[in-house]
Coordinates of C-alpha atoms and ligand atoms in Angstrom, one line a residue:
M280 CA -8.3 18.7 -11.3
I281 CA -7.3 16.4 -8.5
K282 CA -8.3 12.9 -9.4
V283 CA -8.7 9.7 -7.4
Q284 CA -5.4 7.9 -7.0
K285 CA -4.4 5.1 -9.3
G286 CA -5.6 1.7 -8.0
T287 CA -8.2 3.3 -5.7
K288 CA -11.9 3.9 -6.3
D289 CA -14.8 5.7 -4.9
I290 CA -17.7 3.5 -3.9
L291 CA -20.6 5.7 -5.0
P292 CA -24.1 5.8 -3.5
A293 CA -25.5 3.7 -6.3
E294 CA -23.2 0.8 -5.4
M295 CA -23.9 1.1 -1.7
P296 CA -26.8 -1.3 -1.6
L297 CA -24.5 -4.0 -2.9
W298 CA -21.9 -3.3 -0.2
H299 CA -24.5 -3.2 2.5
F300 CA -25.7 -6.5 1.3
M301 CA -22.3 -8.1 1.4
E302 CA -21.6 -6.7 4.9
A303 CA -25.0 -7.7 6.3
K304 CA -24.7 -11.2 5.0
A305 CA -21.2 -11.5 6.6
D306 CA -22.7 -10.5 9.9
E307 CA -25.6 -12.9 9.5
V308 CA -23.7 -15.9 8.3
F309 CA -20.6 -15.6 10.5
S310 CA -22.8 -15.0 13.6
K311 CA -24.5 -18.4 13.0
Y312 CA -21.1 -20.0 13.8
G313 CA -20.6 -17.8 16.9
A314 CA -18.1 -15.5 15.3
K315 CA -17.9 -11.9 16.6
E316 CA -16.8 -8.9 14.6
I317 CA -13.4 -7.2 15.4
R318 CA -12.1 -3.9 14.0
T319 CA -8.3 -3.3 14.2
P320 CA -6.5 -0.1 13.1
I321 CA -5.7 0.6 9.5
F322 CA -2.0 1.1 10.3
E323 CA 0.3 -0.9 12.4
A324 CA 4.0 -1.2 13.2
T325 CA 5.8 -2.2 10.0
E326 CA 7.5 -5.0 12.0
L327 CA 4.1 -6.7 12.6
F328 CA 3.8 -7.4 8.9
A329 CA 7.4 -8.2 8.4
R330 CA 7.2 -10.8 11.1
G331 CA 3.5 -11.8 10.7
V332 CA 3.1 -11.9 6.9
G333 CA 6.8 -12.9 6.3
D334 CA 9.7 -11.0 4.8
T335 CA 10.0 -13.4 1.9
T336 CA 6.6 -12.5 0.5
D337 CA 5.8 -10.1 -2.3
I338 CA 3.4 -8.3 0.1
V339 CA 6.2 -7.4 2.5
N340 CA 9.0 -7.0 -0.1
K341 CA 7.2 -5.0 -2.8
E342 CA 3.6 -4.1 -1.9
M343 CA 3.6 -2.3 1.5
Y344 CA 2.6 1.4 2.0
T345 CA 5.2 2.2 4.6
F346 CA 5.8 5.7 6.1
E347 CA 7.6 7.2 9.1
K348 CA 6.1 9.3 11.9
S349 CA 8.1 10.3 15.0
E350 CA 10.8 7.9 14.0
R351 CA 8.4 5.0 13.9
S352 CA 8.0 2.9 10.8
L353 CA 4.3 2.4 10.2
T354 CA 2.5 0.5 7.4
L355 CA -1.0 0.6 6.0
R356 CA -2.3 -3.0 6.6
P357 CA -1.9 -5.1 3.5
E358 CA -4.1 -7.8 5.1
N359 CA -5.8 -8.2 8.5
T360 CA -4.6 -11.6 9.9
A361 CA -1.5 -10.0 11.4
G362 CA -3.5 -7.2 13.0
V363 CA -6.1 -9.6 14.4
V364 CA -3.4 -11.8 15.8
R365 CA -1.7 -8.8 17.4
S366 CA -5.0 -7.9 19.0
F367 CA -5.7 -11.5 20.1
I368 CA -2.4 -11.5 21.9
E369 CA -2.5 -7.9 23.3
N370 CA -6.0 -8.5 24.7
G371 CA -5.2 -11.9 26.3
M372 CA -7.9 -13.6 24.2
H373 CA -6.1 -17.0 24.7
R374 CA -7.8 -16.9 28.2
L375 CA -11.2 -17.0 26.6
S376 CA -12.6 -20.5 26.1
A377 CA -11.6 -21.9 22.7
P378 CA -12.5 -21.5 20.0
V379 CA -12.3 -17.8 19.7
K380 CA -14.0 -16.9 16.4
L381 CA -13.5 -13.5 14.9
W382 CA -14.5 -11.9 11.7
Y383 CA -13.6 -8.5 10.1
K384 CA -14.2 -6.4 7.1
G385 CA -12.4 -3.3 5.8
P386 CA -9.9 -1.7 3.5
M387 CA -6.5 -3.2 2.8
F388 CA -3.6 -1.6 0.9
R389 CA -1.1 -3.1 -1.5
Y390 CA 1.1 -1.3 -3.9
E391 CA 0.6 -3.6 -7.0
R392 CA -0.1 -3.0 -10.6
P393 CA -3.8 -2.1 -10.9
Q394 CA -5.9 -4.2 -13.3
A395 CA -9.3 -5.7 -13.4
G396 CA -9.9 -7.3 -9.9
R397 CA -6.7 -5.8 -8.5
Q398 CA -6.5 -2.5 -6.8
R399 CA -4.2 -0.7 -4.4
Q400 CA -6.9 0.0 -1.9
F401 CA -9.3 -2.9 -1.8
H402 CA -11.6 -4.5 0.8
Q403 CA -11.5 -7.8 2.4
V404 CA -14.0 -9.7 4.6
G405 CA -12.4 -12.5 6.6
V406 CA -12.6 -14.9 9.5
E407 CA -10.0 -16.2 12.0
V408 CA -10.7 -19.1 14.4
F409 CA -8.2 -19.5 17.3
G410 CA -7.5 -22.3 19.6
I411 CA -8.4 -25.5 17.8
K412 CA -5.9 -27.8 16.3
Q413 CA -8.3 -30.5 15.2
P414 CA -9.5 -30.6 11.5
T415 CA -13.1 -29.9 12.7
A416 CA -12.0 -26.2 12.8
D417 CA -10.6 -26.5 9.2
A418 CA -13.9 -27.9 8.0
E419 CA -15.9 -25.3 9.9
V420 CA -13.9 -22.4 8.5
I421 CA -14.3 -23.7 4.9
L422 CA -18.0 -24.1 5.6
M423 CA -18.2 -20.5 6.8
A424 CA -16.6 -19.4 3.5
V425 CA -18.8 -21.5 1.3
N426 CA -22.0 -20.6 3.1
Y427 CA -21.2 -16.9 3.0
L428 CA -20.7 -17.2 -0.8
K429 CA -24.0 -19.1 -1.1
A430 CA -25.7 -16.5 1.0
L431 CA -24.5 -13.9 -1.6
G432 CA -26.1 -16.1 -4.3
L433 CA -22.7 -17.3 -5.7
N434 CA -22.8 -21.0 -6.4
D435 CA -20.6 -21.4 -9.4
L436 CA -17.4 -21.6 -7.4
A437 CA -14.6 -24.1 -7.0
V438 CA -12.9 -24.9 -3.7
E439 CA -9.2 -25.9 -4.1
L440 CA -7.5 -27.6 -1.2
N441 CA -3.9 -28.6 -0.3
S442 CA -1.9 -29.6 2.7
L443 CA 1.5 -28.0 3.2
G444 CA 2.4 -30.4 6.0
C445 CA 4.2 -29.3 9.1
P446 CA 7.6 -27.6 9.3
E447 CA 9.3 -31.0 9.7
C448 CA 7.8 -32.9 6.8
R449 CA 7.9 -29.7 4.7
E450 CA 11.6 -29.5 5.2
V451 CA 12.2 -32.8 3.5
F452 CA 9.9 -31.8 0.6
K453 CA 11.7 -28.4 0.2
T454 CA 15.1 -30.2 0.0
K455 CA 13.8 -32.6 -2.7
L456 CA 12.2 -29.8 -4.6
K457 CA 15.4 -27.7 -4.6
E458 CA 17.4 -30.7 -5.7
V459 CA 15.3 -31.3 -8.9
I460 CA 15.1 -27.6 -9.7
K461 CA 18.8 -26.8 -9.1
P462 CA 19.9 -27.7 -12.7
H463 CA 17.4 -25.1 -14.0
L464 CA 18.2 -22.4 -11.6
S465 CA 19.8 -20.0 -14.1
E466 CA 16.7 -20.2 -16.4
L467 CA 14.3 -19.1 -13.7
C468 CA 12.9 -15.6 -13.3
P469 CA 14.7 -13.3 -10.8
D470 CA 11.9 -13.7 -8.3
C471 CA 12.1 -17.5 -8.4
Q472 CA 15.9 -17.3 -8.1
A473 CA 15.4 -15.4 -4.8
R474 CA 12.6 -17.7 -3.7
Y475 CA 14.8 -20.8 -4.4
E476 CA 16.9 -19.9 -1.3
K477 CA 14.4 -18.0 0.9
N478 CA 11.1 -19.9 0.4
P479 CA 11.3 -22.7 -2.2
L480 CA 7.6 -23.6 -1.8
R481 CA 6.7 -20.3 -3.3
L482 CA 8.4 -21.4 -6.6
L483 CA 5.2 -23.3 -7.3
D484 CA 3.2 -20.1 -7.1
C485 CA 5.1 -18.3 -9.9
K486 CA 3.0 -16.8 -12.7
V487 CA 5.8 -16.5 -15.3
E488 CA 5.3 -18.8 -18.2
E489 CA 8.9 -19.9 -18.6
C490 CA 9.1 -20.9 -14.9
K491 CA 5.8 -22.7 -15.2
E492 CA 7.2 -24.7 -18.1
I493 CA 10.2 -25.8 -16.1
Y494 CA 8.1 -26.8 -13.2
A495 CA 5.9 -28.9 -15.5
K496 CA 8.9 -31.2 -16.3
P497 CA 8.2 -34.8 -15.3
E498 CA 11.0 -35.1 -12.7
I499 CA 9.9 -31.9 -11.0
Q500 CA 6.2 -32.9 -11.2
A501 CA 7.0 -36.2 -9.6
V502 CA 8.3 -34.4 -6.5
I503 CA 5.4 -31.8 -6.5
Q504 CA 2.7 -34.5 -6.9
S505 CA 4.3 -36.9 -4.3
D506 CA 2.6 -37.4 -1.0
F507 CA 5.3 -35.9 1.2
I508 CA 3.3 -35.1 4.3
C509 CA 4.0 -37.1 7.5
E510 CA 1.5 -39.5 9.0
E511 CA 0.0 -37.0 11.5
C512 CA -0.4 -34.3 8.8
A513 CA -1.9 -36.9 6.4
D514 CA -4.3 -38.0 9.2
H515 CA -5.4 -34.4 9.7
F516 CA -5.9 -33.8 6.0
N517 CA -7.8 -37.1 5.5
K518 CA -10.2 -36.3 8.3
L519 CA -10.8 -32.8 6.8
K520 CA -11.6 -34.4 3.4
E521 CA -13.9 -36.9 5.2
Y522 CA -15.8 -34.0 6.9
L523 CA -16.1 -32.1 3.6
N524 CA -17.3 -35.1 1.8
A525 CA -20.0 -35.8 4.4
L526 CA -21.0 -32.1 4.2
N527 CA -21.3 -32.3 0.4
I528 CA -18.7 -29.6 -0.1
N529 CA -17.1 -30.1 -3.5
Y530 CA -13.4 -29.5 -3.7
S531 CA -10.4 -30.5 -5.7
I532 CA -6.8 -31.1 -4.6
N533 CA -4.3 -28.7 -6.1
K534 CA -0.8 -29.5 -5.2
L535 CA 0.5 -26.2 -6.6
L536 CA -1.6 -24.3 -4.1
V537 CA 1.0 -22.9 -1.6
R538 CA -0.5 -19.4 -0.8
G539 CA 1.4 -16.2 -0.8
L540 CA 1.9 -15.8 2.9
D541 CA 4.7 -17.4 4.9
Y542 CA 2.9 -18.5 7.9
Y543 CA 0.6 -21.3 6.7
N544 CA 0.9 -25.0 7.7
R545 CA -1.2 -28.0 6.9
T546 CA -4.5 -26.9 5.3
V547 CA -4.5 -24.2 2.7
F548 CA -7.4 -23.4 0.4
E549 CA -8.6 -21.1 -2.3
I550 CA -12.1 -20.5 -3.8
K551 CA -12.1 -19.5 -7.4
S552 CA -14.7 -18.3 -9.9
N553 CA -14.8 -19.1 -13.6
N554 CA -16.3 -15.7 -14.3
L555 CA -13.5 -13.4 -13.1
G556 CA -10.8 -13.7 -15.8
S557 CA -7.2 -14.0 -14.7
Q558 CA -7.8 -12.5 -11.2
N559 CA -10.1 -15.4 -10.4
A560 CA -9.5 -16.1 -6.7
V561 CA -12.2 -14.7 -4.4
C562 CA -11.0 -16.4 -1.2
G563 CA -7.7 -17.5 0.2
G564 CA -7.2 -19.2 3.5
G565 CA -5.3 -21.6 5.6
R566 CA -4.0 -22.8 8.9
Y567 CA -1.3 -20.9 10.7
D568 CA -0.5 -22.7 13.9
S569 CA 2.8 -21.0 14.7
L570 CA 1.9 -17.4 14.0
V571 CA 0.5 -16.5 17.4
K572 CA 3.6 -17.8 19.2
N573 CA 5.9 -16.2 16.6
L574 CA 4.3 -12.8 17.3
G575 CA 4.9 -13.3 21.1
G576 CA 1.7 -14.9 22.2
E577 CA 0.8 -18.2 23.9
D578 CA 1.1 -21.2 21.5
T579 CA -2.3 -21.1 19.9
P580 CA -3.3 -23.0 16.7
A581 CA -5.4 -20.9 14.2
I582 CA -7.1 -21.0 10.8
G583 CA -8.8 -18.4 8.7
F584 CA -9.6 -16.9 5.3
A585 CA -9.9 -13.6 3.6
M586 CA -12.1 -12.7 0.6
G587 CA -11.7 -9.8 -1.8
M588 CA -15.0 -7.8 -1.7
E589 CA -14.5 -6.0 -5.0
R590 CA -14.2 -9.4 -6.7
L591 CA -17.3 -10.6 -4.9
A592 CA -19.1 -7.4 -5.9
S593 CA -18.3 -8.0 -9.5
L594 CA -19.9 -11.4 -9.4
I595 CA -23.1 -10.3 -7.6
R596 CA -26.0 -9.0 -9.6
E597 CA -26.6 -5.3 -9.1
K598 CA -28.8 -4.6 -6.1
E599 CA -31.5 -2.0 -6.6
D600 CA -31.3 1.1 -4.5
K601 CA -34.2 1.1 -2.1
K602 CA -36.8 3.8 -2.7
L603 CA -37.8 6.2 0.1
D604 CA -41.0 5.2 1.9
A605 CA -42.6 8.5 1.2
F606 CA -42.2 11.9 -0.5
I607 CA -44.3 14.7 1.0
V608 CA -46.1 16.9 -1.6
C609 CA -46.9 20.2 0.0
N610 CA -46.7 23.9 -0.8
N611 CA -46.4 25.0 2.8
P612 CA -42.8 24.6 3.8
L613 CA -43.3 24.9 7.5
E614 CA -46.1 22.3 7.5
A615 CA -43.9 20.0 5.3
V616 CA -40.8 20.2 7.5
K617 CA -42.9 19.5 10.7
F618 CA -44.7 16.6 9.0
A619 CA -41.5 15.1 7.7
E620 CA -40.0 15.1 11.2
E621 CA -43.2 13.5 12.6
L622 CA -42.9 10.7 10.0
R623 CA -39.2 10.1 10.6
Q624 CA -39.9 9.8 14.4
Q625 CA -42.3 7.0 13.4
G626 CA -39.6 5.3 11.4
I627 CA -40.8 6.3 8.0
N628 CA -38.0 7.4 5.6
C629 CA -39.1 10.5 3.8
E630 CA -38.2 13.8 2.0
F631 CA -40.0 16.8 0.8
D632 CA -39.3 19.5 -1.7
L633 CA -36.9 21.9 -0.1
T634 CA -37.3 24.4 -2.9
N635 CA -41.2 24.4 -2.8
K636 CA -41.8 23.8 -6.5
K637 CA -45.2 23.5 -8.1
F638 CA -47.5 20.7 -6.9
V639 CA -47.2 18.7 -10.2
K640 CA -43.4 19.0 -10.2
Q641 CA -43.4 17.6 -6.6
L642 CA -45.6 14.7 -7.6
E643 CA -43.3 13.9 -10.5
K644 CA -40.3 13.8 -8.2
A645 CA -42.3 11.7 -5.7
S646 CA -42.9 9.0 -8.3
K647 CA -39.2 8.8 -9.1
V648 CA -37.9 8.5 -5.6
A649 CA -40.6 7.1 -3.3
R650 CA -43.1 4.4 -2.9
F651 CA -45.8 6.7 -1.6
A652 CA -46.7 10.4 -2.1
L653 CA -48.1 12.0 1.0
I654 CA -50.2 14.9 -0.1
L655 CA -50.7 17.8 2.2
G656 CA -52.9 20.4 0.5
E657 CA -54.8 23.3 2.1
D658 CA -57.8 21.0 2.9
E659 CA -55.7 18.3 4.5
I660 CA -53.8 20.8 6.6
A661 CA -57.0 22.3 7.8
S662 CA -58.5 18.9 8.7
N663 CA -55.3 17.4 10.1
Q664 CA -55.5 14.7 7.4
V665 CA -53.2 13.5 4.6
T666 CA -53.8 11.9 1.2
I667 CA -51.7 8.8 0.6
K668 CA -51.0 8.0 -3.0
N669 CA -49.5 4.6 -3.8
L670 CA -47.1 5.4 -6.6
E671 CA -47.1 1.9 -8.0
T672 CA -50.8 1.4 -8.2
S673 CA -52.0 5.0 -8.2
E674 CA -54.5 4.1 -5.5
Q675 CA -55.3 7.1 -3.3
K676 CA -57.0 7.5 0.1
T677 CA -57.3 10.3 2.7
V678 CA -56.6 9.4 6.3
E679 CA -56.0 11.0 9.7
R680 CA -52.4 12.2 10.1
N681 CA -51.8 10.0 13.1
N682 CA -53.0 6.9 11.2
I683 CA -50.5 6.5 8.4
D684 CA -49.9 2.9 7.2
L685 CA -47.6 2.6 4.2
Q686 CA -47.9 -1.2 3.5
Ligands
ATP232 P1 -3.8 -12.9 -5.7 O1 -3.2 -14.2 -6.1 O2 -5.1 -12.6 -6.5 O3 -2.8 -11.7 -5.7 P2 -3.4 -13.1 -2.9 O4 -3.0 -14.5 -2.7 O5 -2.5 -12.0 -2.9 O6 -4.3 -13.1 -4.2 P3 -4.7 -13.0 -0.3 O7 -3.7 -12.2 0.3 O8 -4.9 -14.4 0.0 O9 -4.6 -12.8 -1.9 O10 -6.1 -12.2 -0.2 C1 -7.4 -12.9 -0.2 C2 -8.3 -12.3 -1.3 O11 -8.2 -10.9 -1.3 C3 -7.9 -12.7 -2.7 O12 -8.4 -14.0 -3.0 C4 -8.5 -11.7 -3.5 O13 -9.9 -12.0 -3.7 C5 -8.4 -10.4 -2.7 N1 -7.3 -9.6 -3.1 C6 -6.0 -9.7 -2.9 N2 -5.3 -8.7 -3.4 C7 -6.2 -7.9 -4.0 C8 -6.1 -6.7 -4.7 N3 -4.9 -6.1 -4.9 N4 -7.2 -6.1 -5.2 C9 -8.4 -6.7 -5.0 N5 -8.6 -7.9 -4.3 C10 -7.5 -8.4 -3.8
MG233 MG1 -1.4 -11.0 -4.3

């Protein structure tokens, strides 16, 4: 038997109400902020991710599904920011009046070790806001994330915040960090040894216990916890915190929060749940002011976030499948099929028994799948009427066929 691939899952009909709920709420909440949906292709040129996500990241180095076609290297998107930025540039969206607010949803692909909350094909819903360098945009993007989660009924979540500074002030920090870590270099995991040269900030992100112990040493912590960001970056961060305070958004500062992607500057944030075990992040985001220019566009500041929809789904209470409005109970297949079409034209969701079983069997089925049974017996057909049975209350009445009210 051919089975579903490791790290991938079917989303079965029973789960669909939950997915429709998450998608509808995204549209509803993000629209309130003036965001418009965008859909970009599932595969893009490999180079887009190498340049856009960064070739020092795990995503690009280990996790991409890359293949060749007609001598082109293509990759299934591991995230959607790079694709949205490509589209922003390609479609000249910098000419639109800022801010340009876009949101997306869809499948992403990463070759990682599958475990609870971690798949190889998973779904993200996310937002990108282009064109605003002021911290008002940071506050608004965080608000969009928090309010979306609230709309899903998720309140028990923690927002973590950090500022990575700008390339200038970060350079000084990186140098200091490397200095204090250097004596321990040989004790670090192979990944950290590579990060030490290529992207020292990512050292702080390491999940290996031995590395974490080293980074907990007082002289290293002193550097990590120091306020290294320059005055302008500090001003930006302070204003953001002021806005969040005024909006009653709870957050905590986490100086270890550096985010997996290379392109972030200034604000980075994550939203975590205490009910998810070790894969506890539902949302990751940050500012990426240099990415649009790096990918060949006009210099355009931007900030966004992405949420893992499987992780959201596991936090939301099951949604009940909606019942059909009506099930037609009738032993005359021709009448039944005509009547069903009439009802559907009127906007009523309905089915009838395609195998023409006995009346009682049809009624049993009706009470399982529908809110109302619409009974078309010989008498009803002759008089152009129908008997409506409310399957919750068992109330029953006979009405004209053109006067059906299923409230
Ligand atoms: P993690 O630390 O969990 O690997 P990440 O930093 O790689 O997360 P991002 O690239 O920021 O994650 O993606 C944003 C969100 O997408 C995450 O917070 C998570 O909810 C979800 N996500 C990321 N990778 C996966 C995956 N393999 N399976 C399911 N959800 C994922
Ligand atoms: Mg990851």
